[in-house]
Tab-separated table of C-alpha atoms in Angstrom:
chain	number	residue	atom	x	y	z
C	1	UNK	CA	24.921	22.598	-5.548
C	2	UNK	CA	27.411	22.437	-2.707
C	3	UNK	CA	29.207	25.474	-4.099
C	4	UNK	CA	26.046	27.500	-4.024
C	5	UNK	CA	25.490	26.923	-0.305
C	6	UNK	CA	28.004	29.367	1.121
C	7	UNK	CA	28.284	31.536	-1.975
C	8	UNK	CA	27.984	35.233	-1.155
C	9	UNK	CA	28.996	36.322	-4.628
C	10	UNK	CA	32.400	37.217	-5.995
C	11	UNK	CA	32.970	40.519	-4.239
C	12	UNK	CA	35.933	42.863	-4.440
C	13	UNK	CA	35.199	44.071	-0.902
C	14	UNK	CA	33.100	41.675	1.209
C	15	UNK	CA	32.877	44.221	4.062
C	16	UNK	CA	31.782	47.208	1.970
C	17	UNK	CA	28.076	46.705	2.594
C	18	UNK	CA	28.577	46.177	6.332
C	19	UNK	CA	30.846	49.232	6.668
C	20	UNK	CA	28.379	51.530	4.863
C	21	UNK	CA	25.271	50.227	6.594
C	22	UNK	CA	26.964	50.473	10.009
C	23	UNK	CA	27.880	54.050	9.133
C	24	UNK	CA	24.218	54.741	8.473
C	25	UNK	CA	23.129	52.936	11.655
C	26	UNK	CA	25.677	54.499	14.037
C	27	UNK	CA	24.393	57.935	12.973
C	28	UNK	CA	21.046	57.036	14.563
C	29	UNK	CA	22.074	54.628	17.314
C	30	UNK	CA	24.018	55.492	19.383
C	31	UNK	CA	25.278	58.851	18.055
C	32	UNK	CA	21.886	60.392	17.243
C	33	UNK	CA	20.392	59.156	20.494
C	34	UNK	CA	23.346	60.665	22.344
C	35	UNK	CA	22.737	63.991	20.580
C	36	UNK	CA	19.091	63.951	21.703
C	37	UNK	CA	20.060	63.171	25.299
C	38	UNK	CA	22.807	65.799	25.312
C	39	UNK	CA	20.530	68.538	23.926
C	40	UNK	CA	17.713	67.565	26.313
C	41	UNK	CA	20.021	67.805	29.317
C	42	UNK	CA	21.317	71.156	28.041
C	43	UNK	CA	17.742	72.344	27.711
C	44	UNK	CA	16.951	71.446	31.322
C	45	UNK	CA	18.805	74.667	32.194
C	46	UNK	CA	15.723	76.469	30.886
C	47	UNK	CA	14.016	75.298	34.098
C	48	UNK	CA	16.785	76.764	36.225
C	49	UNK	CA	20.238	75.812	37.559
C	50	UNK	CA	18.878	73.254	40.014
C	51	UNK	CA	16.957	71.372	37.353
C	52	UNK	CA	20.118	71.374	35.217
C	53	UNK	CA	22.192	70.056	38.117
C	54	UNK	CA	19.583	67.361	38.687
C	55	UNK	CA	19.752	66.292	35.020
C	56	UNK	CA	23.554	66.254	35.038
C	57	UNK	CA	23.494	64.135	38.193
C	58	UNK	CA	21.391	61.519	36.417
C	59	UNK	CA	24.245	61.029	33.969
C	60	UNK	CA	27.058	61.346	36.458
C	61	UNK	CA	25.456	58.700	38.645
C	62	UNK	CA	27.019	56.391	36.083
C	63	UNK	CA	30.443	57.497	37.260
C	64	UNK	CA	29.482	56.498	40.802
C	65	UNK	CA	28.775	53.077	39.354
C	66	UNK	CA	32.180	53.298	37.693
C	67	UNK	CA	30.837	52.841	34.167
C	68	UNK	CA	30.646	56.441	32.926
C	69	UNK	CA	33.920	56.211	31.048
C	70	UNK	CA	33.073	52.790	29.632
C	71	UNK	CA	29.776	54.216	28.346
C	72	UNK	CA	31.563	57.292	26.999
C	73	UNK	CA	34.095	55.247	25.066
C	74	UNK	CA	31.811	52.454	23.821
C	75	UNK	CA	28.660	54.417	23.066
C	76	UNK	CA	29.914	57.914	22.302
C	77	UNK	CA	33.572	58.233	21.319
C	78	UNK	CA	34.092	55.075	19.245
C	79	UNK	CA	30.794	55.340	17.313
C	80	UNK	CA	31.396	59.050	16.573
C	81	UNK	CA	34.945	58.270	15.474
C	82	UNK	CA	33.732	55.465	13.193
C	83	UNK	CA	30.912	57.614	11.795
C	84	UNK	CA	33.327	60.505	11.188
C	85	UNK	CA	36.067	58.455	9.481
C	86	UNK	CA	33.693	56.601	7.145
C	87	UNK	CA	31.773	59.856	6.638
C	88	UNK	CA	34.882	61.697	5.464
C	89	UNK	CA	35.586	58.853	3.014
C	90	UNK	CA	32.010	59.157	1.704
C	91	UNK	CA	32.440	62.949	1.491
C	92	UNK	CA	35.562	62.452	-0.606
C	93	UNK	CA	33.850	59.905	-2.889
C	94	UNK	CA	31.302	62.378	-4.261
C	95	UNK	CA	31.555	65.199	-6.768
C	96	UNK	CA	28.829	67.716	-5.817
C	97	UNK	CA	27.094	69.339	-8.786
C	98	UNK	CA	24.730	71.803	-7.148
C	99	UNK	CA	25.618	74.500	-9.686
C	100	UNK	CA	24.082	72.439	-12.501
C	101	UNK	CA	21.274	70.679	-10.644
C	102	UNK	CA	19.495	72.874	-8.098
C	103	UNK	CA	16.970	70.373	-6.787
C	104	UNK	CA	15.914	70.108	-3.130
C	105	UNK	CA	17.398	66.626	-2.771
C	106	UNK	CA	20.701	67.785	-4.219
C	107	UNK	CA	20.795	70.762	-1.816
C	108	UNK	CA	20.279	68.358	1.102
C	109	UNK	CA	22.977	66.042	-0.322
C	110	UNK	CA	25.503	68.907	-0.211
C	111	UNK	CA	24.288	70.217	3.181
C	112	UNK	CA	24.526	66.708	4.654
C	113	UNK	CA	28.208	66.585	3.703
C	114	UNK	CA	29.095	70.132	4.776
C	115	UNK	CA	27.245	69.886	8.099
C	116	UNK	CA	29.023	66.584	8.759
C	117	UNK	CA	32.447	68.134	8.225
C	118	UNK	CA	31.558	71.249	10.277
C	119	UNK	CA	30.247	69.011	13.073
C	120	UNK	CA	33.575	67.138	13.221
C	121	UNK	CA	35.435	70.423	13.728
C	122	UNK	CA	32.797	71.575	16.209
C	123	UNK	CA	33.073	68.386	18.283
C	124	UNK	CA	36.861	68.784	18.426
C	125	UNK	CA	36.459	72.426	19.501
C	126	UNK	CA	33.833	71.427	22.056
C	127	UNK	CA	36.063	68.687	23.516
C	128	UNK	CA	38.964	71.088	23.789
C	129	UNK	CA	36.729	73.774	25.251
C	130	UNK	CA	34.928	71.948	28.069
C	131	UNK	CA	36.592	68.573	28.369
C	132	UNK	CA	39.787	66.894	29.139
C	133	UNK	CA	41.446	66.248	25.798
C	134	UNK	CA	43.816	69.236	25.537
C	135	UNK	CA	44.595	71.589	28.429
C	136	UNK	CA	43.825	75.260	27.994
C	137	UNK	CA	40.060	75.132	27.666
C	138	UNK	CA	37.498	75.913	30.318
C	139	UNK	CA	36.497	73.087	32.631
C	140	UNK	CA	33.004	71.730	33.019
C	141	UNK	CA	32.444	70.703	36.617
C	142	UNK	CA	29.706	68.099	36.935
C	143	UNK	CA	29.201	68.894	40.637
C	144	UNK	CA	28.737	72.580	39.900
C	145	UNK	CA	27.059	72.223	36.550
C	146	UNK	CA	25.206	75.477	35.898
C	147	UNK	CA	27.829	77.874	37.254
C	148	UNK	CA	30.740	76.148	35.544
C	149	UNK	CA	28.881	76.074	32.237
C	150	UNK	CA	28.021	79.761	32.445
C	151	UNK	CA	31.650	80.497	33.272
C	152	UNK	CA	32.956	78.310	30.439
C	153	UNK	CA	30.559	79.915	28.000
C	154	UNK	CA	31.393	83.470	29.058
C	155	UNK	CA	33.778	84.117	26.171
C	156	UNK	CA	32.226	85.999	23.251
C	157	UNK	CA	33.276	83.497	20.550
C	158	UNK	CA	31.260	80.689	22.089
C	159	UNK	CA	27.834	82.040	21.021
C	160	UNK	CA	28.296	81.910	17.217
C	161	UNK	CA	30.510	78.806	17.275
C	162	UNK	CA	28.129	76.787	19.455
C	163	UNK	CA	25.059	78.012	17.554
C	164	UNK	CA	26.573	76.982	14.207
C	165	UNK	CA	27.938	73.711	15.583
C	166	UNK	CA	24.699	72.652	17.264
C	167	UNK	CA	22.532	73.577	14.271
C	168	UNK	CA	24.851	71.713	11.878
C	169	UNK	CA	24.790	68.621	14.096
C	170	UNK	CA	20.989	68.812	14.342
C	171	UNK	CA	20.518	69.206	10.574
C	172	UNK	CA	22.931	66.350	9.928
C	173	UNK	CA	20.999	64.132	12.339
C	174	UNK	CA	17.508	65.054	11.110
C	175	UNK	CA	18.433	64.649	7.438
C	176	UNK	CA	20.386	61.541	8.398
C	177	UNK	CA	17.222	59.926	9.757
C	178	UNK	CA	15.584	60.565	6.390
C	179	UNK	CA	18.443	58.969	4.411
C	180	UNK	CA	18.782	56.152	6.962
C	181	UNK	CA	15.160	55.179	6.330
C	182	UNK	CA	15.809	55.085	2.574
C	183	UNK	CA	19.162	53.293	2.805
C	184	UNK	CA	17.781	50.468	4.914
C	185	UNK	CA	14.760	50.137	2.665
C	186	UNK	CA	12.207	51.264	5.259
C	187	UNK	CA	10.774	54.165	3.229
C	188	UNK	CA	10.736	53.026	-0.410
C	189	UNK	CA	8.258	55.159	-2.351
C	190	UNK	CA	7.874	58.947	-2.765
C	191	UNK	CA	4.839	59.172	-0.467
C	192	UNK	CA	6.546	57.477	2.463
C	193	UNK	CA	9.704	59.518	1.865
C	194	UNK	CA	7.667	62.731	1.844
C	195	UNK	CA	5.970	61.798	5.122
C	196	UNK	CA	9.226	60.735	6.786
C	197	UNK	CA	10.694	64.030	5.560
C	198	UNK	CA	8.018	65.945	7.448
C	199	UNK	CA	8.667	63.975	10.632
C	200	UNK	CA	12.415	64.654	10.246
C	201	UNK	CA	11.723	68.395	9.817
C	202	UNK	CA	9.744	68.370	13.082
C	203	UNK	CA	12.501	66.435	14.898
C	204	UNK	CA	15.093	68.870	13.532
C	205	UNK	CA	13.074	71.932	14.552
C	206	UNK	CA	12.518	70.624	18.093
C	207	UNK	CA	16.183	69.712	18.618
C	208	UNK	CA	17.361	72.969	17.021
C	209	UNK	CA	15.052	74.990	19.265
C	210	UNK	CA	16.184	73.098	22.373
C	211	UNK	CA	19.842	73.651	21.489
C	212	UNK	CA	19.553	77.338	20.686
C	213	UNK	CA	17.233	78.092	23.636
C	214	UNK	CA	19.676	76.452	26.061
C	215	UNK	CA	22.534	78.431	24.516
C	216	UNK	CA	20.641	81.727	24.864
C	217	UNK	CA	19.687	80.884	28.477
C	218	UNK	CA	23.299	80.102	29.368
C	219	UNK	CA	24.529	83.324	27.740
C	220	UNK	CA	21.970	85.409	29.653
C	221	UNK	CA	22.385	83.799	33.084
C	222	UNK	CA	23.831	85.835	35.916
C	223	UNK	CA	26.569	83.997	37.811
C	224	UNK	CA	25.855	85.951	41.022
C	225	UNK	CA	22.279	84.665	41.437
C	226	UNK	CA	22.842	80.949	41.075
C	227	UNK	CA	23.927	78.260	43.540
C	228	UNK	CA	27.695	78.113	43.563
C	229	UNK	CA	30.241	75.695	44.886
C	230	UNK	CA	29.960	72.058	45.760
C	231	UNK	CA	27.899	72.589	48.951
C	232	UNK	CA	24.990	74.300	47.310
C	233	UNK	CA	25.188	72.047	44.309
C	234	UNK	CA	25.082	69.094	46.664
C	235	UNK	CA	22.061	70.641	48.365
C	236	UNK	CA	20.380	70.967	45.000
C	237	UNK	CA	21.385	67.414	44.290
C	238	UNK	CA	19.794	66.117	47.458
C	239	UNK	CA	16.753	68.307	46.949
C	240	UNK	CA	16.475	66.786	43.506
C	241	UNK	CA	15.929	63.437	45.190
C	242	UNK	CA	18.900	61.552	43.834
C	243	UNK	CA	20.785	60.875	46.997
C	244	UNK	CA	23.105	57.954	46.494
C	245	UNK	CA	25.355	58.041	49.539
R	1	UNK	CA	11.627	90.851	-42.184
R	2	UNK	CA	14.972	89.570	-41.014
R	3	UNK	CA	15.735	85.946	-41.734
R	4	UNK	CA	15.303	83.684	-38.703
R	5	UNK	CA	18.206	81.543	-37.556
R	6	UNK	CA	18.876	78.651	-35.237
R	7	UNK	CA	21.920	79.570	-33.161
R	8	UNK	CA	24.108	76.831	-31.620
R	9	UNK	CA	26.995	77.024	-29.193
R	10	UNK	CA	28.710	73.650	-29.273
R	11	UNK	CA	31.450	72.385	-26.983
R	12	UNK	CA	33.903	70.590	-29.242
R	13	UNK	CA	36.944	68.428	-28.718
R	14	UNK	CA	38.918	66.916	-31.587
R	15	UNK	CA	39.863	63.744	-29.696
R	16	UNK	CA	39.943	62.103	-26.251
R	17	UNK	CA	43.094	63.959	-25.202
R	18	UNK	CA	42.602	67.205	-27.149
R	19	UNK	CA	41.596	70.554	-25.657
R	20	UNK	CA	37.918	71.425	-25.517
R	21	UNK	CA	36.711	74.625	-27.208
R	22	UNK	CA	33.407	76.326	-27.961
R	23	UNK	CA	32.289	76.878	-31.546
R	24	UNK	CA	29.162	78.695	-32.678
R	25	UNK	CA	26.978	77.880	-35.659
R	26	UNK	CA	23.979	79.609	-37.222
R	27	UNK	CA	21.660	77.830	-39.610
R	28	UNK	CA	18.450	78.963	-41.314
R	29	UNK	CA	15.318	78.410	-39.263
R	30	UNK	CA	12.595	76.063	-40.340
R	31	UNK	CA	9.820	74.799	-38.086
R	32	UNK	CA	9.785	71.452	-36.255
R	33	UNK	CA	13.536	70.923	-36.190
R	34	UNK	CA	15.077	68.899	-33.391
R	35	UNK	CA	18.698	68.952	-32.253
R	36	UNK	CA	19.665	65.847	-34.239
R	37	UNK	CA	18.096	67.136	-37.469
R	38	UNK	CA	20.004	70.401	-36.961
R	39	UNK	CA	23.266	68.504	-36.434
R	40	UNK	CA	22.509	66.650	-39.684
R	41	UNK	CA	22.106	70.006	-41.451
R	42	UNK	CA	25.391	71.218	-39.938
R	43	UNK	CA	27.080	68.044	-41.153
R	44	UNK	CA	26.069	68.993	-44.696
R	45	UNK	CA	26.982	72.666	-44.147
R	46	UNK	CA	29.868	72.617	-41.647
R	47	UNK	CA	30.416	76.381	-41.600
R	48	UNK	CA	30.825	78.153	-38.266
R	49	UNK	CA	29.534	81.584	-37.281
R	50	UNK	CA	32.690	83.262	-38.689
R	51	UNK	CA	32.093	81.704	-42.083
R	52	UNK	CA	34.989	79.242	-41.751
R	53	UNK	CA	34.507	75.763	-43.105
R	54	UNK	CA	35.300	73.373	-40.209
R	55	UNK	CA	35.286	69.667	-39.489
R	56	UNK	CA	31.648	68.565	-39.058
R	57	UNK	CA	30.465	68.050	-35.476
R	58	UNK	CA	30.546	64.399	-34.399
R	59	UNK	CA	27.631	62.970	-32.395
R	60	UNK	CA	25.902	59.676	-31.752
R	61	UNK	CA	22.267	58.932	-32.582
R	62	UNK	CA	20.125	56.161	-33.887
R	63	UNK	CA	16.393	55.770	-33.395
R	64	UNK	CA	15.111	59.389	-33.563
R	65	UNK	CA	12.205	58.505	-31.241
R	66	UNK	CA	13.723	58.577	-27.745
R	67	UNK	CA	13.948	54.842	-27.242
R	68	UNK	CA	17.565	53.918	-28.042
R	69	UNK	CA	19.416	56.218	-25.647
R	70	UNK	CA	22.287	56.950	-28.032
R	71	UNK	CA	21.913	60.705	-28.545
R	72	UNK	CA	22.245	61.796	-24.883
R	73	UNK	CA	23.985	65.135	-24.540
R	74	UNK	CA	23.754	68.197	-22.329
R	75	UNK	CA	21.362	70.624	-23.991
R	76	UNK	CA	21.089	74.055	-22.372
R	77	UNK	CA	22.541	72.559	-19.203
R	78	UNK	CA	20.246	69.529	-18.939
R	79	UNK	CA	21.216	65.986	-19.894
R	80	UNK	CA	18.591	64.695	-22.330
R	81	UNK	CA	18.030	63.116	-25.732
R	82	UNK	CA	18.933	65.307	-28.707
R	83	UNK	CA	16.263	63.705	-30.928
R	84	UNK	CA	13.392	64.707	-28.640
R	85	UNK	CA	14.810	68.184	-27.934
R	86	UNK	CA	12.601	70.340	-30.155
R	87	UNK	CA	14.184	73.586	-31.347
R	88	UNK	CA	10.910	75.505	-31.009
R	89	UNK	CA	10.889	74.739	-27.274
R	90	UNK	CA	14.528	75.673	-26.602
R	91	UNK	CA	16.006	79.005	-25.627
R	92	UNK	CA	18.674	80.285	-28.026
R	93	UNK	CA	21.606	80.200	-28.394
R	94	UNK	CA	21.263	76.473	-27.789
R	95	UNK	CA	24.313	75.080	-25.980
R	96	UNK	CA	25.323	71.496	-26.712
R	97	UNK	CA	27.887	69.737	-24.538
R	98	UNK	CA	28.948	66.091	-24.352
R	99	UNK	CA	28.096	64.154	-21.182
R	100	UNK	CA	30.919	64.590	-18.675
R	101	UNK	CA	30.813	61.274	-16.803
R	102	UNK	CA	31.809	59.008	-19.687
R	103	UNK	CA	35.059	58.853	-21.682
R	104	UNK	CA	34.892	61.367	-24.530
R	105	UNK	CA	35.505	60.095	-28.053
R	106	UNK	CA	35.023	63.266	-30.073
R	107	UNK	CA	32.846	66.408	-29.884
R	108	UNK	CA	29.444	65.240	-28.563
R	109	UNK	CA	30.173	61.523	-28.749
R	110	UNK	CA	31.032	59.566	-25.612
R	111	UNK	CA	31.812	55.943	-24.823
R	112	UNK	CA	28.841	54.534	-22.886
R	113	UNK	CA	30.231	51.019	-22.439
R	114	UNK	CA	30.550	51.381	-18.634
R	115	UNK	CA	26.749	51.257	-18.492
R	116	UNK	CA	26.504	48.108	-20.596
R	117	UNK	CA	29.162	46.435	-18.467
R	118	UNK	CA	27.055	47.339	-15.414
R	119	UNK	CA	23.998	45.680	-16.988
R	120	UNK	CA	26.031	42.523	-17.562
R	121	UNK	CA	27.314	42.614	-13.984
R	122	UNK	CA	23.823	42.669	-12.514
R	123	UNK	CA	22.525	40.091	-15.011
R	124	UNK	CA	19.872	42.433	-16.411
R	125	UNK	CA	18.080	39.658	-18.258
R	126	UNK	CA	15.779	36.754	-17.513
R	127	UNK	CA	16.809	33.135	-18.051
R	128	UNK	CA	15.165	31.565	-21.091
R	129	UNK	CA	12.658	28.979	-19.916
R	130	UNK	CA	13.801	26.473	-22.553
R	131	UNK	CA	14.324	26.177	-26.282
R	132	UNK	CA	12.115	23.096	-26.189
R	133	UNK	CA	8.499	22.621	-25.191
R	134	UNK	CA	8.400	22.748	-21.397
R	135	UNK	CA	4.645	21.932	-21.325
R	136	UNK	CA	3.887	25.007	-19.245
R	137	UNK	CA	2.295	28.343	-19.900
R	138	UNK	CA	4.210	31.558	-19.461
R	139	UNK	CA	4.160	32.669	-15.808
R	140	UNK	CA	1.306	34.941	-14.808
R	141	UNK	CA	1.935	38.562	-13.849
R	142	UNK	CA	-0.861	40.700	-12.417
R	143	UNK	CA	-1.863	43.788	-14.427
R	144	UNK	CA	-0.825	45.959	-11.455
R	145	UNK	CA	2.625	44.446	-11.264
R	146	UNK	CA	2.897	44.578	-15.048
R	147	UNK	CA	2.192	48.316	-15.139
R	148	UNK	CA	4.875	49.014	-12.514
R	149	UNK	CA	7.372	46.831	-14.350
R	150	UNK	CA	6.568	48.410	-17.721
R	151	UNK	CA	7.839	51.822	-16.596
R	152	UNK	CA	11.181	50.307	-15.603
R	153	UNK	CA	11.369	48.385	-18.869
R	154	UNK	CA	11.437	51.721	-20.726
R	155	UNK	CA	15.000	52.408	-19.505
R	156	UNK	CA	17.176	52.926	-22.589
R	157	UNK	CA	20.553	53.125	-20.806
R	158	UNK	CA	20.944	56.713	-22.004
R	159	UNK	CA	23.055	57.747	-19.003
R	160	UNK	CA	21.192	60.960	-18.079
R	161	UNK	CA	20.645	59.722	-14.496
R	162	UNK	CA	24.358	59.015	-14.153
R	163	UNK	CA	25.319	62.359	-15.674
R	164	UNK	CA	23.273	64.133	-12.959
R	165	UNK	CA	24.394	61.860	-10.088
R	166	UNK	CA	27.054	63.370	-7.783
R	167	UNK	CA	28.163	59.878	-6.733
R	168	UNK	CA	28.772	58.671	-10.317
R	169	UNK	CA	31.933	59.930	-12.001
R	170	UNK	CA	35.038	58.517	-13.685
R	171	UNK	CA	36.861	58.048	-10.345
R	172	UNK	CA	33.970	56.332	-8.556
R	173	UNK	CA	32.919	52.702	-8.722
R	174	UNK	CA	29.241	53.519	-8.241
R	175	UNK	CA	27.158	51.475	-10.649
R	176	UNK	CA	24.617	54.302	-11.060
R	177	UNK	CA	20.811	54.529	-10.814
R	178	UNK	CA	19.775	52.871	-14.116
R	179	UNK	CA	21.251	49.407	-13.402
R	180	UNK	CA	19.657	49.509	-9.921
R	181	UNK	CA	16.317	50.104	-11.676
R	182	UNK	CA	17.005	47.135	-13.939
R	183	UNK	CA	17.878	44.960	-10.943
R	184	UNK	CA	14.522	45.828	-9.386
R	185	UNK	CA	12.762	45.094	-12.708
R	186	UNK	CA	14.369	41.699	-13.225
R	187	UNK	CA	14.151	40.689	-9.550
R	188	UNK	CA	10.381	41.118	-9.756
R	189	UNK	CA	9.974	38.851	-12.784
R	190	UNK	CA	8.773	35.286	-12.103
R	191	UNK	CA	11.789	33.724	-13.817
R	192	UNK	CA	14.119	36.745	-13.553
R	193	UNK	CA	13.914	36.125	-9.808
R	194	UNK	CA	16.160	33.068	-10.261
R	195	UNK	CA	19.135	35.469	-10.372
R	196	UNK	CA	17.865	37.722	-7.606
R	197	UNK	CA	20.502	36.699	-5.096
R	198	UNK	CA	23.318	37.144	-7.644
R	199	UNK	CA	22.087	40.639	-8.483
R	200	UNK	CA	21.802	41.609	-4.822
R	201	UNK	CA	25.290	40.343	-4.053
R	202	UNK	CA	26.710	42.461	-6.876
R	203	UNK	CA	24.793	45.457	-5.525
R	204	UNK	CA	26.139	44.793	-1.999
R	205	UNK	CA	29.714	45.088	-3.236
R	206	UNK	CA	31.780	48.255	-3.673
R	207	UNK	CA	30.006	50.583	-6.076
R	208	UNK	CA	26.648	49.026	-5.255
R	209	UNK	CA	23.534	50.341	-3.569
R	210	UNK	CA	25.363	51.688	-0.497
R	211	UNK	CA	27.268	54.179	-2.664
R	212	UNK	CA	24.036	56.053	-3.437
R	213	UNK	CA	24.076	59.485	-1.748
R	214	UNK	CA	20.297	60.096	-1.904
R	215	UNK	CA	20.671	63.355	-3.854
R	216	UNK	CA	17.792	62.025	-6.002
R	217	UNK	CA	18.856	63.976	-9.108
R	218	UNK	CA	18.344	60.789	-11.158
R	219	UNK	CA	14.575	60.887	-10.932
R	220	UNK	CA	14.521	64.578	-11.878
R	221	UNK	CA	16.440	64.167	-15.145
R	222	UNK	CA	15.255	60.748	-16.369
R	223	UNK	CA	13.779	61.358	-19.862
R	224	UNK	CA	11.536	58.304	-19.484
R	225	UNK	CA	10.111	59.317	-16.066
R	226	UNK	CA	11.369	56.125	-14.456
R	227	UNK	CA	10.901	56.201	-10.650
R	228	UNK	CA	14.569	55.403	-10.018
R	229	UNK	CA	14.401	56.408	-6.354
R	230	UNK	CA	11.672	53.767	-5.828
R	231	UNK	CA	14.098	51.217	-7.245
R	232	UNK	CA	16.878	52.466	-4.968
R	233	UNK	CA	14.573	52.187	-1.928
R	234	UNK	CA	13.365	48.756	-3.028
R	235	UNK	CA	16.890	47.436	-3.643
R	236	UNK	CA	17.882	48.957	-0.272
R	237	UNK	CA	15.151	46.818	1.283
R	238	UNK	CA	16.055	43.691	-0.718
R	239	UNK	CA	19.764	44.002	0.180
R	240	UNK	CA	18.858	44.476	3.859
R	241	UNK	CA	16.863	41.227	3.732
R	242	UNK	CA	19.617	39.469	1.756
R	243	UNK	CA	22.182	40.621	4.320
R	244	UNK	CA	20.065	39.116	7.111
R	245	UNK	CA	19.631	35.886	5.106
R	246	UNK	CA	23.391	35.707	4.488
R	247	UNK	CA	24.009	36.223	8.192
R	248	UNK	CA	21.417	33.904	9.719
R	249	UNK	CA	20.317	31.419	7.084
R	250	UNK	CA	23.580	30.534	5.360
């Protein structure tokens, strides 16, 4: 009897289950949540440059508290890195057979893998393009959010690349919610999986629309008519009611 | 009136390491043939479409009523049982290929032992309640529960679900959908439940439930209409609970 007490079975890899389930979970929390926040903040530009600056300030208030980078590393970079590494291993473990079996589920299986891989390349491009990783890209300036974004996104290649990247990330997330619910045993039967599928379609459509609408707005904005420079941005900031000095 | 024929295109291979090649056969039509009865005719008349006498085609079959699972092969692109594949319902020429996920022995015959090893791994049986009188009646099972369990008990380990699964192949450790269905079946039995934790721990290891990719091809090709994705969802739930028990109760 004593042997049975701590017995977790004779496993070849005791961490396999944990690694795979954490992969599934990190896709929703925090990575999926981050995607929702990111796309929502992007979409605030639909209400004008000042609203966008206000939204960006909400996030960058964290840097005034000195925890923005901690949050970025712990809740964004590390989880994405983990999700990507394990995801590539999962991608390599399958042998897609869409040619022989053209069922909806099998199409989503293949799309889930392709969109994941495309999203990895897109994130790397995005980091190079507007962040600090490698010099040579455009700079996003949090104190001059709208103008610096419009400037960074001025190049012609950004429209198709960002549209593809955002839509792939959104599909991967929406379909990932559906598989997450199955993997964890939340939706078991066909009826519940059909219903959760519908909810995931709606989530995907909303996020996709937000992403693409923000992209179109940014590409059609005129630099000359928006508040520019730190002074005006600061004015917008104060007007937005988030004074922290 | 021209004589009617049954036209086969068969993927052949003389041995495990030999090259694969296609060979065509034509045999006289008669109604109500199935693929196995045609292969039996071709065994008696092993003459290909060019009129050459060749080695008869090798295949595996047993029950002839779609319950043993032995005659699985890919017929016109779909993995299914040859005995229940009626010629009158098939488009010609009928292509026959061996399943691709199991080691090939010869022609249409494959080695399905990986599946039987999987059933042993997950203890796909119920403990005998005693070879002596235990002074108790058999445990009660509600008619509802019984009807759900009956569908899963029809699994014949034919391998069609694994043939269609993108996560199951010779280089993967994935146990495949059928044994997950059997784990669900035996975990729900009043005495089969005694091994529930053992089964779940096997399915939480490499090649277990987490290696499912949710392509859900299994449920589409299962010749016995077994709701394998229900079993995958259910075992997903049971392993989640087992994981929590292992973490907090042990």
